[in-house]
């Protein structure tokens, strides 16, 4: 096992990893920009190293600065958290070339899943159901027409190098295809430096369901069920829950086994998430994320598993302790993302937190790195905390969330907390009846 781990991240996820390290008797090293000298992750770690000025590109994304921080402190492994360098295959390679361990999957698997066409081809080969569409990229309008005619309208044109919803165009009929196709290519080139696009059948009212997988890198893998992350605004998740309100135990077992078997075949190491669109009882692969996700705590709650501990164990070359037959779901969990943003326009709202009080009690978890008097810097993501509740069933989780939100105090900055207090009153949220477009429509209705 490692003696010392460096956490190449900040905020709540850095704290999350430090907590796992401390429980495992592993020393932790925080890295921080000059803007984060007073950050909680710096105070909670055993040691810290300043790695550069405020902009991420010169600090949290600086590969040489992070590798140097390992050398200075004697850290043997790097946990990347999410975002920043967590899905950067070049970084993984560099970490390994310096005799250090990256706590995450192999560079090769990150690379495969980073290219959306390769990811989809790989998924299909591994037996994962994918959205009907073009085989690989589509280079000209004529081919696009043929593909669209084959699968039927509406279709969606997506950037190969994309992800997170950027560079997508929907065409509802043949007349709209040419413009959609050309616009998608132009935007893909501008946004990602790569004009390649592919085509899929457009699913009109799906849910976003993602399967948590975990592999030992030696041919064993398990699944930890699904999360429903359909409540999004502009491709940013707002609320996530597990299990998915629309997914049956049989569906979970079936798609879960498909995913676990696929990861076993790949020899995948550590935590991963396989994203699906789910419509009319069918799962369609869209992407795979080769990292720990923001919303991992809802899975931890219902399975009683510490995913970060497992990541560290597998990276250290230990046997995976997770066995599919031992993994069972207890109750229901919901996470809401607390962002320093003004509702309803979601403009970032950095500044000083004049008062903070976190809720507590049975079934309540708060992952946050803020504190009384903390100044939220303007340079980074606006996520300042996550409130996760766990109940014996969905109604109990919802009641607990409502109660916890009533206790939560974050003064001095605008946050998304008032949004959740409103959202919980809606009958569709109470019943779990929502798709990927529900939230945008609700926001329209509610705040116009
Ligand atoms: C789709 C789709 C409908 N049909 N693909 C958006 C981000 C990227 N991860 C994939 N996305 C979508 N792909 C097909 N074939 C609709 C979306 C989509 C979406 C997906 C998940 C969560 C929220 C979304 C909001 C708008 C569109």
Short mmCIF file of N, CA and C and ligand atoms in Angstrom, two decimals, residues 116 120 131-132 154-156 158 163-166 168 170 198-209 229-237 275-277 279 284-287 435-437 440, ligand 1:
data_model
loop_
_atom_site.label_atom_id
_atom_site.label_comp_id
_atom_site.label_asym_id
_atom_site.label_seq_id
_atom_site.Cartn_x
_atom_site.Cartn_y
_atom_site.Cartn_z
N UNK A 116 -15.14 9.85 -29.11
CA UNK A 116 -16.50 9.30 -29.00
C UNK A 116 -16.80 8.19 -30.00
N UNK A 120 -17.65 4.37 -28.92
CA UNK A 120 -18.88 3.70 -29.33
C UNK A 120 -18.59 2.37 -30.02
N UNK A 131 -26.63 3.47 -29.62
CA UNK A 131 -27.68 4.13 -30.40
C UNK A 131 -27.46 3.80 -31.87
N UNK A 132 -28.52 3.43 -32.63
CA UNK A 132 -28.35 3.18 -34.06
C UNK A 132 -27.80 4.44 -34.74
N UNK A 154 -36.09 11.76 -36.55
CA UNK A 154 -35.01 12.72 -36.47
C UNK A 154 -33.65 12.08 -36.20
N UNK A 155 -32.56 12.79 -36.61
CA UNK A 155 -31.21 12.32 -36.33
C UNK A 155 -30.45 13.42 -35.59
N UNK A 156 -29.36 13.01 -34.94
CA UNK A 156 -28.50 13.98 -34.25
C UNK A 156 -27.08 13.83 -34.78
N UNK A 158 -23.17 14.59 -34.07
CA UNK A 158 -22.33 14.83 -32.89
C UNK A 158 -20.86 14.91 -33.28
N UNK A 163 -18.43 15.97 -26.48
CA UNK A 163 -18.72 15.51 -25.13
C UNK A 163 -19.30 16.68 -24.38
N UNK A 164 -20.08 16.36 -23.37
CA UNK A 164 -20.71 17.42 -22.60
C UNK A 164 -21.71 18.22 -23.41
N UNK A 165 -22.14 17.66 -24.55
CA UNK A 165 -23.24 18.26 -25.29
C UNK A 165 -22.84 19.34 -26.29
N UNK A 166 -21.53 19.66 -26.35
CA UNK A 166 -21.13 20.72 -27.28
C UNK A 166 -21.00 20.16 -28.70
N UNK A 168 -23.48 19.59 -30.97
CA UNK A 168 -24.52 18.66 -31.41
C UNK A 168 -25.58 19.42 -32.20
N UNK A 170 -29.47 18.71 -34.23
CA UNK A 170 -30.57 17.79 -34.54
C UNK A 170 -31.16 18.17 -35.89
N UNK A 198 -20.28 12.33 -36.31
CA UNK A 198 -20.99 11.07 -36.59
C UNK A 198 -22.48 11.30 -36.37
N UNK A 199 -23.27 10.35 -36.83
CA UNK A 199 -24.73 10.53 -36.83
C UNK A 199 -25.41 9.43 -36.04
N UNK A 200 -26.44 9.82 -35.28
CA UNK A 200 -27.24 8.85 -34.52
C UNK A 200 -28.72 9.16 -34.68
N UNK A 201 -29.52 8.14 -34.47
CA UNK A 201 -30.96 8.34 -34.30
C UNK A 201 -31.15 9.28 -33.11
N UNK A 202 -32.00 10.30 -33.25
CA UNK A 202 -32.24 11.23 -32.13
C UNK A 202 -33.35 10.69 -31.25
N UNK A 203 -33.04 10.45 -29.99
CA UNK A 203 -34.04 9.98 -29.03
C UNK A 203 -34.72 11.20 -28.44
N UNK A 204 -36.05 11.23 -28.49
CA UNK A 204 -36.74 12.49 -28.20
C UNK A 204 -37.00 12.76 -26.73
N UNK A 205 -37.20 11.68 -25.94
CA UNK A 205 -37.54 11.94 -24.53
C UNK A 205 -36.89 10.92 -23.60
N UNK A 206 -35.57 10.76 -23.73
CA UNK A 206 -34.92 9.72 -22.91
C UNK A 206 -34.59 10.21 -21.50
N UNK A 207 -34.20 9.27 -20.66
CA UNK A 207 -33.56 9.60 -19.39
C UNK A 207 -32.06 9.40 -19.55
N UNK A 208 -31.28 10.13 -18.74
CA UNK A 208 -29.84 9.90 -18.67
C UNK A 208 -29.62 8.93 -17.51
N UNK A 209 -29.27 7.71 -17.88
CA UNK A 209 -29.00 6.69 -16.86
C UNK A 209 -27.55 6.26 -17.00
N UNK A 229 -29.50 10.71 -13.84
CA UNK A 229 -28.97 12.08 -13.84
C UNK A 229 -29.68 12.92 -14.89
N UNK A 230 -30.95 12.65 -15.09
CA UNK A 230 -31.70 13.35 -16.14
C UNK A 230 -31.91 14.83 -15.85
N UNK A 231 -31.90 15.21 -14.57
CA UNK A 231 -32.17 16.62 -14.26
C UNK A 231 -30.91 17.44 -14.50
N UNK A 232 -30.85 18.05 -15.69
CA UNK A 232 -29.69 18.82 -16.11
C UNK A 232 -30.16 20.14 -16.68
N UNK A 233 -29.26 21.12 -16.61
CA UNK A 233 -29.47 22.40 -17.29
C UNK A 233 -28.23 22.70 -18.11
N UNK A 234 -28.39 22.90 -19.39
CA UNK A 234 -27.26 23.13 -20.30
C UNK A 234 -26.13 22.12 -20.08
N UNK A 235 -26.51 20.86 -19.99
CA UNK A 235 -25.58 19.75 -19.84
C UNK A 235 -24.84 19.76 -18.51
N UNK A 236 -25.34 20.53 -17.55
CA UNK A 236 -24.80 20.48 -16.19
C UNK A 236 -25.81 19.77 -15.31
N UNK A 237 -25.35 18.72 -14.64
CA UNK A 237 -26.26 17.99 -13.75
C UNK A 237 -26.60 18.85 -12.55
N UNK A 275 -22.39 5.78 -19.64
CA UNK A 275 -23.59 6.61 -19.79
C UNK A 275 -24.51 6.05 -20.87
N UNK A 276 -25.79 6.01 -20.53
CA UNK A 276 -26.80 5.56 -21.47
C UNK A 276 -27.92 6.58 -21.58
N UNK A 277 -28.57 6.57 -22.74
CA UNK A 277 -29.90 7.17 -22.83
C UNK A 277 -30.85 6.00 -22.68
N UNK A 279 -34.84 4.85 -23.01
CA UNK A 279 -36.16 5.22 -23.53
C UNK A 279 -36.94 3.96 -23.84
N UNK A 284 -29.28 2.75 -24.44
CA UNK A 284 -28.42 3.05 -25.59
C UNK A 284 -27.17 3.75 -25.09
N UNK A 285 -26.00 3.10 -25.26
CA UNK A 285 -24.72 3.70 -24.85
C UNK A 285 -24.50 5.04 -25.57
N UNK A 286 -24.04 6.05 -24.83
CA UNK A 286 -23.59 7.28 -25.49
C UNK A 286 -22.11 7.58 -25.23
N UNK A 287 -21.65 7.45 -23.99
CA UNK A 287 -20.27 7.79 -23.67
C UNK A 287 -19.83 6.99 -22.45
N UNK A 435 -37.66 13.47 -17.67
CA UNK A 435 -36.69 13.07 -18.69
C UNK A 435 -35.61 14.15 -18.77
N UNK A 436 -34.71 14.03 -19.75
CA UNK A 436 -33.58 14.98 -19.86
C UNK A 436 -34.01 16.41 -20.18
N UNK A 437 -35.22 16.59 -20.67
CA UNK A 437 -35.66 17.95 -21.02
C UNK A 437 -36.54 18.59 -19.95
N UNK A 440 -35.22 22.02 -17.97
CA UNK A 440 -35.20 23.27 -18.76
C UNK A 440 -36.62 23.80 -18.94
C1 LIG B 1 -28.34 12.32 -27.54
C2 LIG B 1 -29.64 12.81 -27.31
C3 LIG B 1 -30.67 12.24 -28.05
N1 LIG B 1 -30.39 11.28 -28.97
N2 LIG B 1 -28.12 11.36 -28.44
C4 LIG B 1 -26.10 15.42 -24.68
C5 LIG B 1 -24.73 15.35 -24.12
C6 LIG B 1 -24.10 14.11 -24.58
N3 LIG B 1 -23.58 13.40 -23.45
C7 LIG B 1 -25.16 13.35 -25.28
N4 LIG B 1 -26.34 14.18 -25.30
C8 LIG B 1 -27.46 13.78 -25.92
N5 LIG B 1 -27.29 12.78 -26.83
C9 LIG B 1 -29.14 10.86 -29.14
N6 LIG B 1 -28.89 9.92 -30.04
C10 LIG B 1 -29.85 13.79 -26.35
C11 LIG B 1 -28.76 14.29 -25.65
C12 LIG B 1 -29.06 15.29 -24.66
C13 LIG B 1 -28.88 15.03 -23.28
C14 LIG B 1 -28.36 13.82 -22.83
C15 LIG B 1 -28.18 13.58 -21.49
C16 LIG B 1 -28.56 14.54 -20.56
C17 LIG B 1 -29.08 15.74 -20.98
C18 LIG B 1 -29.25 16.00 -22.34
C19 LIG B 1 -29.78 17.22 -22.75
C20 LIG B 1 -29.93 17.47 -24.09
C21 LIG B 1 -29.57 16.51 -25.04
#
